[in-house]
Amino acid sequence: MTRTVLKFGGTSVASPTALQRVAEIVKGVKGERIVVVSATAGTTDALIASARSAEMGDAHQAQETVLRLAGEHKNLAADALGFESADVLKEIADLTERADALLQSVAILRECTARTLDAIVSYGERISAPIVAAVLEHRGVKAEALSAEGLVITDDAFGHANPSLEETRARAVKELAPRLKYGSVPVVTGFIGSTAEGVTTTLGRGASDYSAAILAAALHADELLIYTDVSGVMSADPRIVKGARPLTTLSYAEVAELSYFGAKVLHPRAVLPAVEANIPVRILNTFAQSDAGTTITKKADQDGSVVKATTSLGGLGLITVQGAGMSGVPGFAARVFDTAAAERVSVMMISQSSSENSICLVVPDEATDRLRKALERMFNAELRRHDVERIEVERPVAIVAAVGEGMRGTPGVAARVFGALGKASVNVVAIAQGSSELNISLVVMDKDREKAVRLIHEEFHR
Ligand code: ADP
Ligand code: ASP
Ligand code: MG
């Protein structure tokens, strides 16, 4: 018997038509099926905004948002089912009461910790799962909504919790395997989990993909199907490049680079559990079921392409530490990175000039000033001696990355990338090439981001 995990994203569960497609897709898959769902599109953003209003003391605004979401979900369920399900209504009422109570306490305390925020945003997935399960049942598929709390077990890094595959496997075998055996389809909430003690956590924005991959690995699934609103991973973000095309195959390594550098279609951490368990992943379109989508495996077909896709990530800051006195000094780079680590700033990209007299770091924009100040403190003596001449900041910048295994060993790729940008007078602020040679990433000013993506795409996908 085959075992398939199907994940449906925000737009795939947000309308009666979409829910109808979901039911058709699930019915069309043979064998054991586990469904993982996101919150409906826009719900997580709205919940975060309501938590922020509550934190500012605006309990009314926060409550309005939750009541609006509850109303929308009631309508969605009624429209998709064609009747009002008492069970779904009860579930929505209970969850809404809980979310409202949490927001009221945030408003009283004027404080919303990461732990509280996780409890609040979990409402999104917890409210969509029962609706999806009810629609499946109504269409003749035995289904049951389950919260991933107590199932996907994580540490307590609220907001970006790290799952434990071992503990999750033990729970999944206990909770899900018997249901699968009886032919029921568990509809599990994506994005959320809990600590072993049962405190709600979330795995990071966009992480329902990750939840699905973890469950697929925990249950030794044969395949992981990620259903979204585009026909696979495309050669560029379709919102930026009109002529972007879906890619038939990608290797795990390629997709990891693409998602890390901004391809929102798949969560950056989602590939890892699947790689380790050697489970093929397919990205498919809920709304265009006959499209082939993208198949991600350990080794993708060599299709003769050099750059498969171009991605970008905006809203970043670039810090350059520069000085002639840095060359040949052992441990210099280590001090730069230790400073970033001590400030808990994640470094998105680094590049060092070969003369060793400058090191560039790309970090999230909001961390830029904090890190610059910390570096100034760290290199206070060197700055006074002029061994370090300056610590400069440029912002907002973006990383643009060209990715493809075909780049490995192909000469002249960088020249083509820079040639394309140069001809259009897009200034490249910094460059880095991963040692794996499957990615060239460069930094441009944020205002040039979309233009740079279009130019590189045009160069390699004419
Ligand atoms: P879901 O809710 O299904 O997880 P997301 O909105 O998280 O969907 O991701 C899908 C979206 O990712 C697409 O609608 C598209 O706008 C965006 N996207 C960005 N880059 C790419 C890319 N290279 N290929 C496909 N989609 C991309
Ligand atoms: N609902 C969550 C988010 O918007 C998780 C997801 O959609 O994957 O971040
Ligand atoms: Mg997503």
Short mmCIF file of C-alpha atoms and ligand atoms in Angstrom, two decimals:
data_model
loop_
_atom_site.label_atom_id
_atom_site.label_comp_id
_atom_site.label_asym_id
_atom_site.label_seq_id
_atom_site.Cartn_x
_atom_site.Cartn_y
_atom_site.Cartn_z
CA MET A 1 0.00 0.00 0.00
CA THR A 2 1.43 3.37 -0.95
CA ARG A 3 1.42 6.22 1.50
CA THR A 4 1.13 9.81 0.29
CA VAL A 5 1.31 13.10 2.16
CA LEU A 6 -0.59 15.91 0.43
CA LYS A 7 -0.12 19.50 1.54
CA PHE A 8 -2.53 22.24 0.50
CA GLY A 9 -1.45 25.87 0.82
CA GLY A 10 -3.36 29.02 1.74
CA THR A 11 -5.13 29.73 -1.56
CA SER A 12 -5.89 26.03 -2.03
CA VAL A 13 -8.17 26.06 1.01
CA ALA A 14 -9.56 29.60 0.83
CA SER A 15 -12.61 29.28 -1.45
CA PRO A 16 -15.43 26.80 -2.06
CA THR A 17 -14.04 26.08 -5.56
CA ALA A 18 -10.58 25.47 -4.16
CA LEU A 19 -11.98 23.10 -1.52
CA GLN A 20 -13.82 21.22 -4.23
CA ARG A 21 -10.49 20.80 -6.08
CA VAL A 22 -8.86 19.58 -2.86
CA ALA A 23 -11.53 16.89 -2.48
CA GLU A 24 -11.09 15.77 -6.11
CA ILE A 25 -7.33 15.56 -5.69
CA VAL A 26 -7.48 13.58 -2.44
CA LYS A 27 -10.04 11.20 -3.93
CA GLY A 28 -7.81 10.64 -6.93
CA VAL A 29 -4.85 9.43 -4.84
CA LYS A 30 -4.79 5.69 -4.10
CA GLY A 31 -3.58 4.11 -0.87
CA GLU A 32 -3.06 5.78 2.50
CA ARG A 33 -3.30 9.55 2.51
CA ILE A 34 -2.34 12.20 5.04
CA VAL A 35 -3.47 15.75 4.32
CA VAL A 36 -1.63 18.76 5.75
CA VAL A 37 -3.29 22.17 5.50
CA SER A 38 -2.30 25.81 5.82
CA ALA A 39 -4.46 28.57 7.19
CA THR A 40 -6.57 30.22 4.48
CA ALA A 41 -4.64 32.86 2.53
CA GLY A 42 -4.19 36.08 4.50
CA THR A 43 -5.34 34.64 7.84
CA THR A 44 -1.91 34.32 9.46
CA ASP A 45 -1.04 37.90 8.45
CA ALA A 46 -4.35 39.13 9.89
CA LEU A 47 -3.74 37.26 13.17
CA ILE A 48 -0.27 38.75 13.52
CA ALA A 49 -1.72 42.20 12.89
CA SER A 50 -4.42 41.60 15.52
CA ALA A 51 -1.78 40.53 18.05
CA ARG A 52 0.14 43.75 17.31
CA SER A 53 -3.01 45.85 17.84
CA ALA A 54 -3.69 44.06 21.11
CA GLU A 55 -0.12 44.69 22.21
CA MET A 56 -0.69 48.40 21.63
CA GLY A 57 -3.72 48.12 23.88
CA ASP A 58 -6.33 48.14 21.12
CA ALA A 59 -8.42 45.18 22.25
CA HIS A 60 -11.34 46.27 20.11
CA GLN A 61 -9.43 46.17 16.83
CA ALA A 62 -7.97 42.77 17.72
CA GLN A 63 -11.38 41.36 18.55
CA GLU A 64 -12.87 42.72 15.35
CA THR A 65 -10.25 40.91 13.29
CA VAL A 66 -10.88 37.58 14.98
CA LEU A 67 -14.65 37.95 14.65
CA ARG A 68 -14.23 38.81 10.97
CA LEU A 69 -12.05 35.73 10.44
CA ALA A 70 -14.60 33.57 12.27
CA GLY A 71 -17.40 34.92 10.07
CA GLU A 72 -15.41 34.34 6.88
CA HIS A 73 -14.63 30.77 7.86
CA LYS A 74 -18.28 30.06 8.75
CA ASN A 75 -19.30 31.30 5.31
CA LEU A 76 -16.55 29.35 3.62
CA ALA A 77 -17.65 26.13 5.32
CA ALA A 78 -21.33 26.71 4.56
CA ASP A 79 -20.65 27.59 0.90
CA ALA A 80 -18.32 24.64 0.39
CA LEU A 81 -20.65 22.16 2.09
CA GLY A 82 -23.95 23.59 0.92
CA PHE A 83 -25.29 23.45 4.51
CA GLU A 84 -24.32 24.53 8.02
CA SER A 85 -22.43 21.82 9.84
CA ALA A 86 -23.08 21.96 13.58
CA ASP A 87 -19.73 20.29 14.29
CA VAL A 88 -17.78 22.81 12.23
CA LEU A 89 -19.68 25.73 13.77
CA LYS A 90 -18.96 24.46 17.27
CA GLU A 91 -15.28 24.04 16.44
CA ILE A 92 -15.09 27.58 15.01
CA ALA A 93 -16.89 29.00 18.06
CA ASP A 94 -14.53 27.25 20.53
CA LEU A 95 -11.39 28.28 18.67
CA THR A 96 -12.60 31.85 18.28
CA GLU A 97 -13.37 32.15 21.97
CA ARG A 98 -9.88 30.94 22.80
CA ALA A 99 -8.16 33.30 20.33
CA ASP A 100 -10.24 36.20 21.59
CA ALA A 101 -9.35 35.43 25.21
CA LEU A 102 -5.65 35.31 24.32
CA LEU A 103 -5.87 38.67 22.54
CA GLN A 104 -7.74 40.24 25.46
CA SER A 105 -4.98 39.20 27.84
CA VAL A 106 -2.35 40.59 25.46
CA ALA A 107 -4.25 43.88 25.43
CA ILE A 108 -4.39 43.98 29.23
CA LEU A 109 -0.71 43.14 29.65
CA ARG A 110 0.35 45.15 26.60
CA GLU A 111 2.83 42.42 25.96
CA CYS A 112 2.86 39.67 23.38
CA THR A 113 5.66 37.18 23.83
CA ALA A 114 6.72 34.85 21.01
CA ARG A 115 5.04 32.06 22.94
CA THR A 116 1.72 33.92 23.13
CA LEU A 117 1.94 34.90 19.45
CA ASP A 118 2.32 31.24 18.50
CA ALA A 119 -0.81 30.37 20.46
CA ILE A 120 -2.69 33.19 18.70
CA VAL A 121 -1.58 32.43 15.13
CA SER A 122 -2.25 28.69 15.57
CA TYR A 123 -5.92 29.69 15.20
CA GLY A 124 -5.43 29.96 11.41
CA GLU A 125 -4.51 26.33 10.78
CA ARG A 126 -6.71 25.00 13.57
CA ILE A 127 -9.74 26.60 11.98
CA SER A 128 -8.97 25.49 8.40
CA ALA A 129 -8.36 21.80 9.18
CA PRO A 130 -11.93 21.01 10.39
CA ILE A 131 -13.38 22.74 7.33
CA VAL A 132 -11.22 20.71 4.95
CA ALA A 133 -12.03 17.50 6.84
CA ALA A 134 -15.79 18.27 6.69
CA VAL A 135 -15.60 18.91 2.93
CA LEU A 136 -13.75 15.63 2.40
CA GLU A 137 -16.31 13.73 4.49
CA HIS A 138 -19.13 15.36 2.57
CA ARG A 139 -17.55 14.16 -0.66
CA GLY A 140 -17.29 10.60 0.54
CA VAL A 141 -13.76 10.51 1.96
CA LYS A 142 -13.51 9.36 5.56
CA ALA A 143 -11.56 12.18 7.19
CA GLU A 144 -10.69 13.60 10.59
CA ALA A 145 -9.14 16.95 11.53
CA LEU A 146 -6.18 16.76 13.88
CA SER A 147 -4.08 19.47 15.44
CA ALA A 148 -0.33 18.96 15.08
CA GLU A 149 0.00 19.93 18.75
CA GLY A 150 1.12 16.76 20.46
CA LEU A 151 2.01 15.30 17.07
CA VAL A 152 4.78 17.45 15.59
CA ILE A 153 7.06 17.75 18.62
CA THR A 154 9.45 20.69 18.69
CA ASP A 155 11.79 22.57 20.97
CA ASP A 156 10.61 25.81 22.55
CA ALA A 157 12.10 28.25 20.02
CA PHE A 158 8.72 29.96 19.62
CA GLY A 159 8.14 31.45 16.18
CA HIS A 160 10.70 29.20 14.51
CA ALA A 161 10.64 25.97 16.48
CA ASN A 162 12.83 23.02 15.54
CA PRO A 163 11.06 19.70 15.27
CA SER A 164 12.39 16.47 16.67
CA LEU A 165 11.93 13.82 14.02
CA GLU A 166 12.33 11.00 16.50
CA GLU A 167 9.64 12.19 18.89
CA THR A 168 7.37 13.16 16.02
CA ARG A 169 7.78 9.72 14.50
CA ALA A 170 6.77 8.05 17.77
CA ARG A 171 3.65 10.23 18.02
CA ALA A 172 2.78 9.84 14.34
CA VAL A 173 3.00 6.07 14.56
CA LYS A 174 0.75 6.11 17.61
CA GLU A 175 -1.77 8.72 16.42
CA LEU A 176 -1.84 8.50 12.64
CA ALA A 177 -0.95 4.93 11.70
CA PRO A 178 -4.11 3.39 13.25
CA ARG A 179 -6.31 5.97 11.52
CA LEU A 180 -4.65 5.21 8.20
CA LYS A 181 -5.20 1.53 8.76
CA TYR A 182 -8.92 2.12 9.10
CA GLY A 183 -9.01 4.04 5.87
CA SER A 184 -9.45 7.45 7.47
CA VAL A 185 -7.61 10.50 6.10
CA PRO A 186 -6.07 12.60 8.88
CA VAL A 187 -6.27 16.32 8.05
CA VAL A 188 -3.39 17.75 10.05
CA THR A 189 -2.68 21.42 10.73
CA GLY A 190 0.52 22.60 9.05
CA PHE A 191 2.80 25.30 10.51
CA ILE A 192 2.15 24.46 14.16
CA GLY A 193 3.48 21.93 16.61
CA SER A 194 4.03 21.72 20.32
CA THR A 195 6.74 21.05 22.83
CA ALA A 196 6.78 17.60 24.40
CA GLU A 197 4.86 19.21 27.30
CA GLY A 198 2.12 20.37 24.93
CA VAL A 199 2.85 24.10 24.64
CA THR A 200 1.89 25.38 21.17
CA THR A 201 4.76 26.36 18.86
CA THR A 202 5.07 27.39 15.21
CA LEU A 203 7.77 26.37 12.76
CA GLY A 204 8.19 29.72 10.98
CA ARG A 205 6.32 31.65 8.29
CA GLY A 206 5.38 29.54 5.31
CA ALA A 207 6.33 26.39 7.19
CA SER A 208 3.31 24.22 6.41
CA ASP A 209 5.50 22.75 3.66
CA TYR A 210 8.02 21.88 6.37
CA SER A 211 5.31 20.26 8.53
CA ALA A 212 4.27 18.12 5.58
CA ALA A 213 7.86 17.04 4.92
CA ILE A 214 8.39 16.17 8.58
CA LEU A 215 5.26 14.03 8.65
CA ALA A 216 6.21 12.41 5.34
CA ALA A 217 9.62 11.49 6.77
CA ALA A 218 8.15 10.38 10.11
CA LEU A 219 5.67 8.09 8.37
CA HIS A 220 8.06 6.85 5.67
CA ALA A 221 5.70 8.13 2.99
CA ASP A 222 6.30 7.15 -0.62
CA GLU A 223 5.65 10.61 -1.92
CA LEU A 224 5.12 14.18 -0.78
CA LEU A 225 2.78 16.29 -2.90
CA ILE A 226 2.79 20.04 -2.26
CA TYR A 227 -0.30 21.62 -3.80
CA THR A 228 -0.17 25.37 -4.36
CA ASP A 229 -1.48 28.05 -6.72
CA VAL A 230 1.25 27.81 -9.40
CA SER A 231 2.26 24.87 -11.61
CA GLY A 232 5.52 24.13 -9.83
CA VAL A 233 8.75 25.91 -9.09
CA MET A 234 9.23 28.38 -11.89
CA SER A 235 12.27 29.82 -13.59
CA ALA A 236 11.55 33.07 -11.70
CA ASP A 237 8.89 34.53 -9.43
CA PRO A 238 5.91 34.79 -11.79
CA ARG A 239 4.92 38.06 -10.13
CA ILE A 240 8.20 39.58 -11.35
CA VAL A 241 8.80 37.81 -14.65
CA LYS A 242 5.76 37.39 -16.86
CA GLY A 243 7.41 34.73 -19.05
CA ALA A 244 8.60 32.55 -16.13
CA ARG A 245 8.18 28.84 -16.86
CA PRO A 246 7.60 25.89 -14.55
CA LEU A 247 10.62 23.61 -14.17
CA THR A 248 10.03 19.89 -14.69
CA THR A 249 12.75 18.62 -12.37
CA LEU A 250 14.99 20.07 -9.70
CA SER A 251 17.52 18.49 -7.40
CA TYR A 252 17.19 18.86 -3.64
CA ALA A 253 20.31 21.04 -3.71
CA GLU A 254 18.87 23.37 -6.34
CA VAL A 255 15.54 23.80 -4.61
CA ALA A 256 17.26 24.42 -1.28
CA GLU A 257 19.23 27.30 -2.82
CA LEU A 258 16.15 28.69 -4.59
CA SER A 259 13.94 28.68 -1.54
CA TYR A 260 16.69 30.07 0.67
CA PHE A 261 17.07 32.98 -1.73
CA GLY A 262 13.42 33.89 -1.86
CA ALA A 263 11.40 31.42 -3.96
CA LYS A 264 8.39 31.48 -1.65
CA VAL A 265 6.80 28.46 -3.35
CA LEU A 266 8.61 26.10 -0.95
CA HIS A 267 9.79 26.69 2.61
CA PRO A 268 13.62 26.61 2.78
CA ARG A 269 13.71 23.95 5.47
CA ALA A 270 11.10 21.75 3.83
CA VAL A 271 13.47 19.80 1.63
CA LEU A 272 15.71 18.50 4.38
CA PRO A 273 13.51 15.84 6.01
CA ALA A 274 12.55 14.63 2.54
CA VAL A 275 16.21 14.44 1.40
CA GLU A 276 17.13 12.44 4.44
CA ALA A 277 14.26 10.02 3.97
CA ASN A 278 14.79 9.98 0.18
CA ILE A 279 11.16 10.86 -0.50
CA PRO A 280 10.38 12.43 -3.87
CA VAL A 281 8.65 15.78 -3.60
CA ARG A 282 6.32 17.17 -6.23
CA ILE A 283 5.04 20.73 -6.42
CA LEU A 284 1.64 20.79 -8.10
CA ASN A 285 -1.12 23.23 -8.94
CA THR A 286 -4.46 22.72 -7.17
CA PHE A 287 -6.14 24.72 -9.91
CA ALA A 288 -4.48 23.04 -12.92
CA GLN A 289 -4.39 19.38 -12.08
CA SER A 290 -3.20 18.17 -15.46
CA ASP A 291 -0.05 20.32 -15.32
CA ALA A 292 3.06 18.22 -14.68
CA GLY A 293 4.45 20.43 -11.89
CA THR A 294 7.98 20.11 -10.56
CA THR A 295 9.50 16.86 -9.31
CA ILE A 296 12.29 17.25 -6.79
CA THR A 297 14.65 14.34 -6.28
CA LYS A 298 18.22 13.72 -5.16
CA LYS A 299 19.58 14.07 -8.65
CA ALA A 300 17.66 16.09 -11.19
CA ASP A 301 17.82 15.43 -14.92
CA GLN A 302 20.49 17.37 -16.67
CA ASP A 303 18.32 19.22 -19.11
CA GLY A 304 21.19 21.10 -20.71
CA SER A 305 20.30 24.34 -18.96
CA VAL A 306 22.93 26.42 -17.22
CA VAL A 307 20.88 28.66 -14.95
CA LYS A 308 17.58 26.98 -14.11
CA ALA A 309 16.03 29.74 -12.09
CA THR A 310 16.62 33.25 -10.81
CA THR A 311 15.33 34.33 -7.41
CA SER A 312 15.58 37.34 -5.18
CA LEU A 313 15.25 38.37 -1.59
CA GLY A 314 14.71 42.02 -0.70
CA GLY A 315 14.66 44.11 2.47
CA LEU A 316 18.25 43.42 3.48
CA GLY A 317 21.24 45.44 4.65
CA LEU A 318 24.88 45.12 3.57
CA ILE A 319 27.67 45.75 6.06
CA THR A 320 31.24 46.09 4.81
CA VAL A 321 34.18 45.95 7.17
CA GLN A 322 37.16 47.36 5.36
CA GLY A 323 40.78 48.13 6.09
CA ALA A 324 44.28 47.41 4.82
CA GLY A 325 45.29 46.25 8.29
CA MET A 326 42.94 43.25 8.03
CA SER A 327 44.93 41.27 5.44
CA GLY A 328 46.72 38.24 6.70
CA VAL A 329 45.51 38.70 10.28
CA PRO A 330 44.33 35.32 11.52
CA GLY A 331 40.96 35.20 13.23
CA PHE A 332 39.68 38.45 11.80
CA ALA A 333 36.73 36.95 9.94
CA ALA A 334 35.96 34.80 12.98
CA ARG A 335 35.58 37.92 15.12
CA VAL A 336 33.20 39.44 12.58
CA PHE A 337 31.00 36.32 12.62
CA ASP A 338 31.24 35.88 16.38
CA THR A 339 29.87 39.40 16.72
CA ALA A 340 26.94 38.55 14.43
CA ALA A 341 26.30 35.35 16.37
CA ALA A 342 26.43 37.13 19.73
CA GLU A 343 23.84 39.63 18.43
CA ARG A 344 21.74 36.69 17.16
CA VAL A 345 21.78 38.15 13.66
CA SER A 346 21.50 35.60 10.90
CA VAL A 347 23.92 36.27 8.07
CA MET A 348 22.30 35.64 4.70
CA MET A 349 25.40 35.93 2.57
CA ILE A 350 29.10 36.71 2.97
CA SER A 351 31.81 37.71 0.61
CA GLN A 352 35.46 38.49 1.19
CA SER A 353 37.77 40.21 -1.25
CA SER A 354 40.74 38.06 -2.23
CA SER A 355 43.14 40.65 -0.85
CA GLU A 356 41.37 40.01 2.48
CA ASN A 357 40.96 43.69 3.08
CA SER A 358 37.21 43.68 3.16
CA ILE A 359 34.43 41.42 4.38
CA CYS A 360 30.79 41.98 3.41
CA LEU A 361 27.82 40.58 5.28
CA VAL A 362 24.22 40.67 4.15
CA VAL A 363 21.74 40.64 7.01
CA PRO A 364 18.05 41.41 7.52
CA ASP A 365 17.52 45.17 7.24
CA GLU A 366 16.18 45.57 10.77
CA ALA A 367 19.35 44.02 12.21
CA THR A 368 21.75 46.21 10.23
CA ASP A 369 22.19 49.10 12.65
CA ARG A 370 22.44 46.87 15.67
CA LEU A 371 25.14 44.76 14.06
CA ARG A 372 27.08 47.78 12.80
CA LYS A 373 27.20 49.20 16.32
CA ALA A 374 28.30 45.86 17.73
CA LEU A 375 31.07 45.61 15.11
CA GLU A 376 32.21 49.14 15.94
CA ARG A 377 32.54 48.09 19.56
CA MET A 378 34.34 44.87 18.64
CA PHE A 379 36.84 46.64 16.38
CA ASN A 380 37.13 49.79 18.43
CA ALA A 381 40.94 49.47 18.83
CA GLU A 382 41.48 48.58 15.16
CA LEU A 383 39.36 51.51 14.05
CA ARG A 384 41.44 53.87 16.17
CA ARG A 385 44.67 52.42 14.75
CA HIS A 386 43.16 52.56 11.22
CA ASP A 387 43.78 48.84 10.72
CA VAL A 388 40.07 48.88 10.04
CA GLU A 389 39.29 51.97 8.02
CA ARG A 390 35.53 51.85 8.01
CA ILE A 391 32.43 49.86 8.75
CA GLU A 392 29.93 50.87 6.12
CA VAL A 393 26.27 50.14 5.63
CA GLU A 394 24.25 50.09 2.44
CA ARG A 395 20.51 49.60 2.57
CA PRO A 396 18.01 48.54 1.54
CA VAL A 397 19.67 45.98 -0.67
CA ALA A 398 18.53 42.70 -2.20
CA ILE A 399 20.20 39.41 -3.00
CA VAL A 400 19.61 38.12 -6.49
CA ALA A 401 20.61 34.50 -7.08
CA ALA A 402 21.02 32.51 -10.28
CA VAL A 403 20.77 28.78 -9.54
CA GLY A 404 21.37 25.61 -11.54
CA GLU A 405 23.54 22.50 -11.35
CA GLY A 406 24.44 23.07 -15.01
CA MET A 407 26.59 26.02 -13.89
CA ARG A 408 29.09 23.64 -12.36
CA GLY A 409 32.07 23.50 -14.66
CA THR A 410 30.46 25.71 -17.30
CA PRO A 411 32.80 28.60 -17.94
CA GLY A 412 31.57 32.13 -18.46
CA VAL A 413 28.33 32.00 -16.45
CA ALA A 414 29.36 34.81 -14.13
CA ALA A 415 30.46 36.88 -17.13
CA ARG A 416 27.03 36.46 -18.70
CA VAL A 417 25.26 37.40 -15.45
CA PHE A 418 27.35 40.52 -14.97
CA GLY A 419 27.28 41.36 -18.67
CA ALA A 420 23.49 41.32 -18.68
CA LEU A 421 23.34 43.61 -15.65
CA GLY A 422 26.14 45.87 -16.87
CA LYS A 423 24.51 46.50 -20.22
CA ALA A 424 21.42 47.75 -18.44
CA SER A 425 23.51 49.80 -15.97
CA VAL A 426 22.44 47.84 -12.89
CA ASN A 427 25.15 48.30 -10.32
CA VAL A 428 26.29 45.17 -8.49
CA VAL A 429 27.21 46.00 -4.92
CA ALA A 430 28.74 42.64 -3.89
CA ILE A 431 29.15 39.11 -5.22
CA ALA A 432 29.36 35.62 -3.74
CA GLN A 433 29.60 32.26 -5.35
CA GLY A 434 28.86 29.19 -3.29
CA SER A 435 31.63 26.61 -3.35
CA SER A 436 29.14 24.13 -4.79
CA GLU A 437 29.08 26.26 -7.94
CA LEU A 438 25.36 25.82 -8.35
CA ASN A 439 24.58 29.36 -7.34
CA ILE A 440 25.88 32.82 -8.10
CA SER A 441 24.42 35.38 -5.74
CA LEU A 442 24.90 39.07 -5.94
CA VAL A 443 23.76 42.10 -4.07
CA VAL A 444 22.02 45.01 -5.76
CA MET A 445 20.19 48.01 -4.36
CA ASP A 446 16.61 47.07 -3.52
CA LYS A 447 15.23 49.42 -6.17
CA ASP A 448 17.08 47.40 -8.86
CA ARG A 449 15.91 44.01 -7.60
CA GLU A 450 13.12 43.23 -10.03
CA LYS A 451 15.01 44.64 -12.97
CA ALA A 452 18.04 42.48 -12.14
CA VAL A 453 15.87 39.34 -11.93
CA ARG A 454 14.30 40.11 -15.32
CA LEU A 455 17.68 40.77 -16.94
CA ILE A 456 19.27 37.53 -15.72
CA HIS A 457 16.16 35.55 -16.60
CA GLU A 458 16.17 37.06 -20.07
CA GLU A 459 19.87 36.20 -20.53
CA PHE A 460 19.41 32.49 -19.73
CA HIS A 461 15.82 31.76 -20.77
CA ARG A 462 15.41 33.41 -24.12
P1 ADP B 1 1.02 28.30 -0.51
O1 ADP B 1 0.05 29.08 0.33
O2 ADP B 1 0.34 27.34 -1.43
O3 ADP B 1 2.09 27.68 0.30
P2 ADP B 1 2.78 30.45 -1.28
O4 ADP B 1 2.14 31.78 -1.52
O5 ADP B 1 3.49 30.23 -0.01
O6 ADP B 1 1.66 29.33 -1.52
O7 ADP B 1 3.79 30.13 -2.48
C1 ADP B 1 3.37 30.15 -3.82
C2 ADP B 1 3.72 31.48 -4.43
O8 ADP B 1 5.14 31.61 -4.50
C3 ADP B 1 3.30 31.64 -5.88
O9 ADP B 1 1.97 32.08 -5.97
C4 ADP B 1 4.31 32.66 -6.42
O10 ADP B 1 3.74 33.95 -6.43
C5 ADP B 1 5.44 32.64 -5.40
N1 ADP B 1 6.76 32.38 -6.01
C6 ADP B 1 7.89 33.08 -5.79
N2 ADP B 1 8.90 32.59 -6.49
C7 ADP B 1 8.45 31.53 -7.19
C8 ADP B 1 9.04 30.61 -8.10
N3 ADP B 1 10.32 30.67 -8.44
N4 ADP B 1 8.25 29.65 -8.60
C9 ADP B 1 6.95 29.57 -8.27
N5 ADP B 1 6.34 30.41 -7.42
C10 ADP B 1 7.08 31.39 -6.89
N1 ASP B 2 -0.10 29.93 7.55
C1 ASP B 2 1.34 30.00 7.74
C2 ASP B 2 1.89 31.30 7.15
O1 ASP B 2 1.17 32.05 6.52
C3 ASP B 2 2.06 28.80 7.22
C4 ASP B 2 1.92 28.52 5.74
O2 ASP B 2 1.07 29.09 5.06
O3 ASP B 2 2.69 27.69 5.24
O4 ASP B 2 3.03 31.60 7.35
MG MG B 3 3.75 28.60 1.28
#
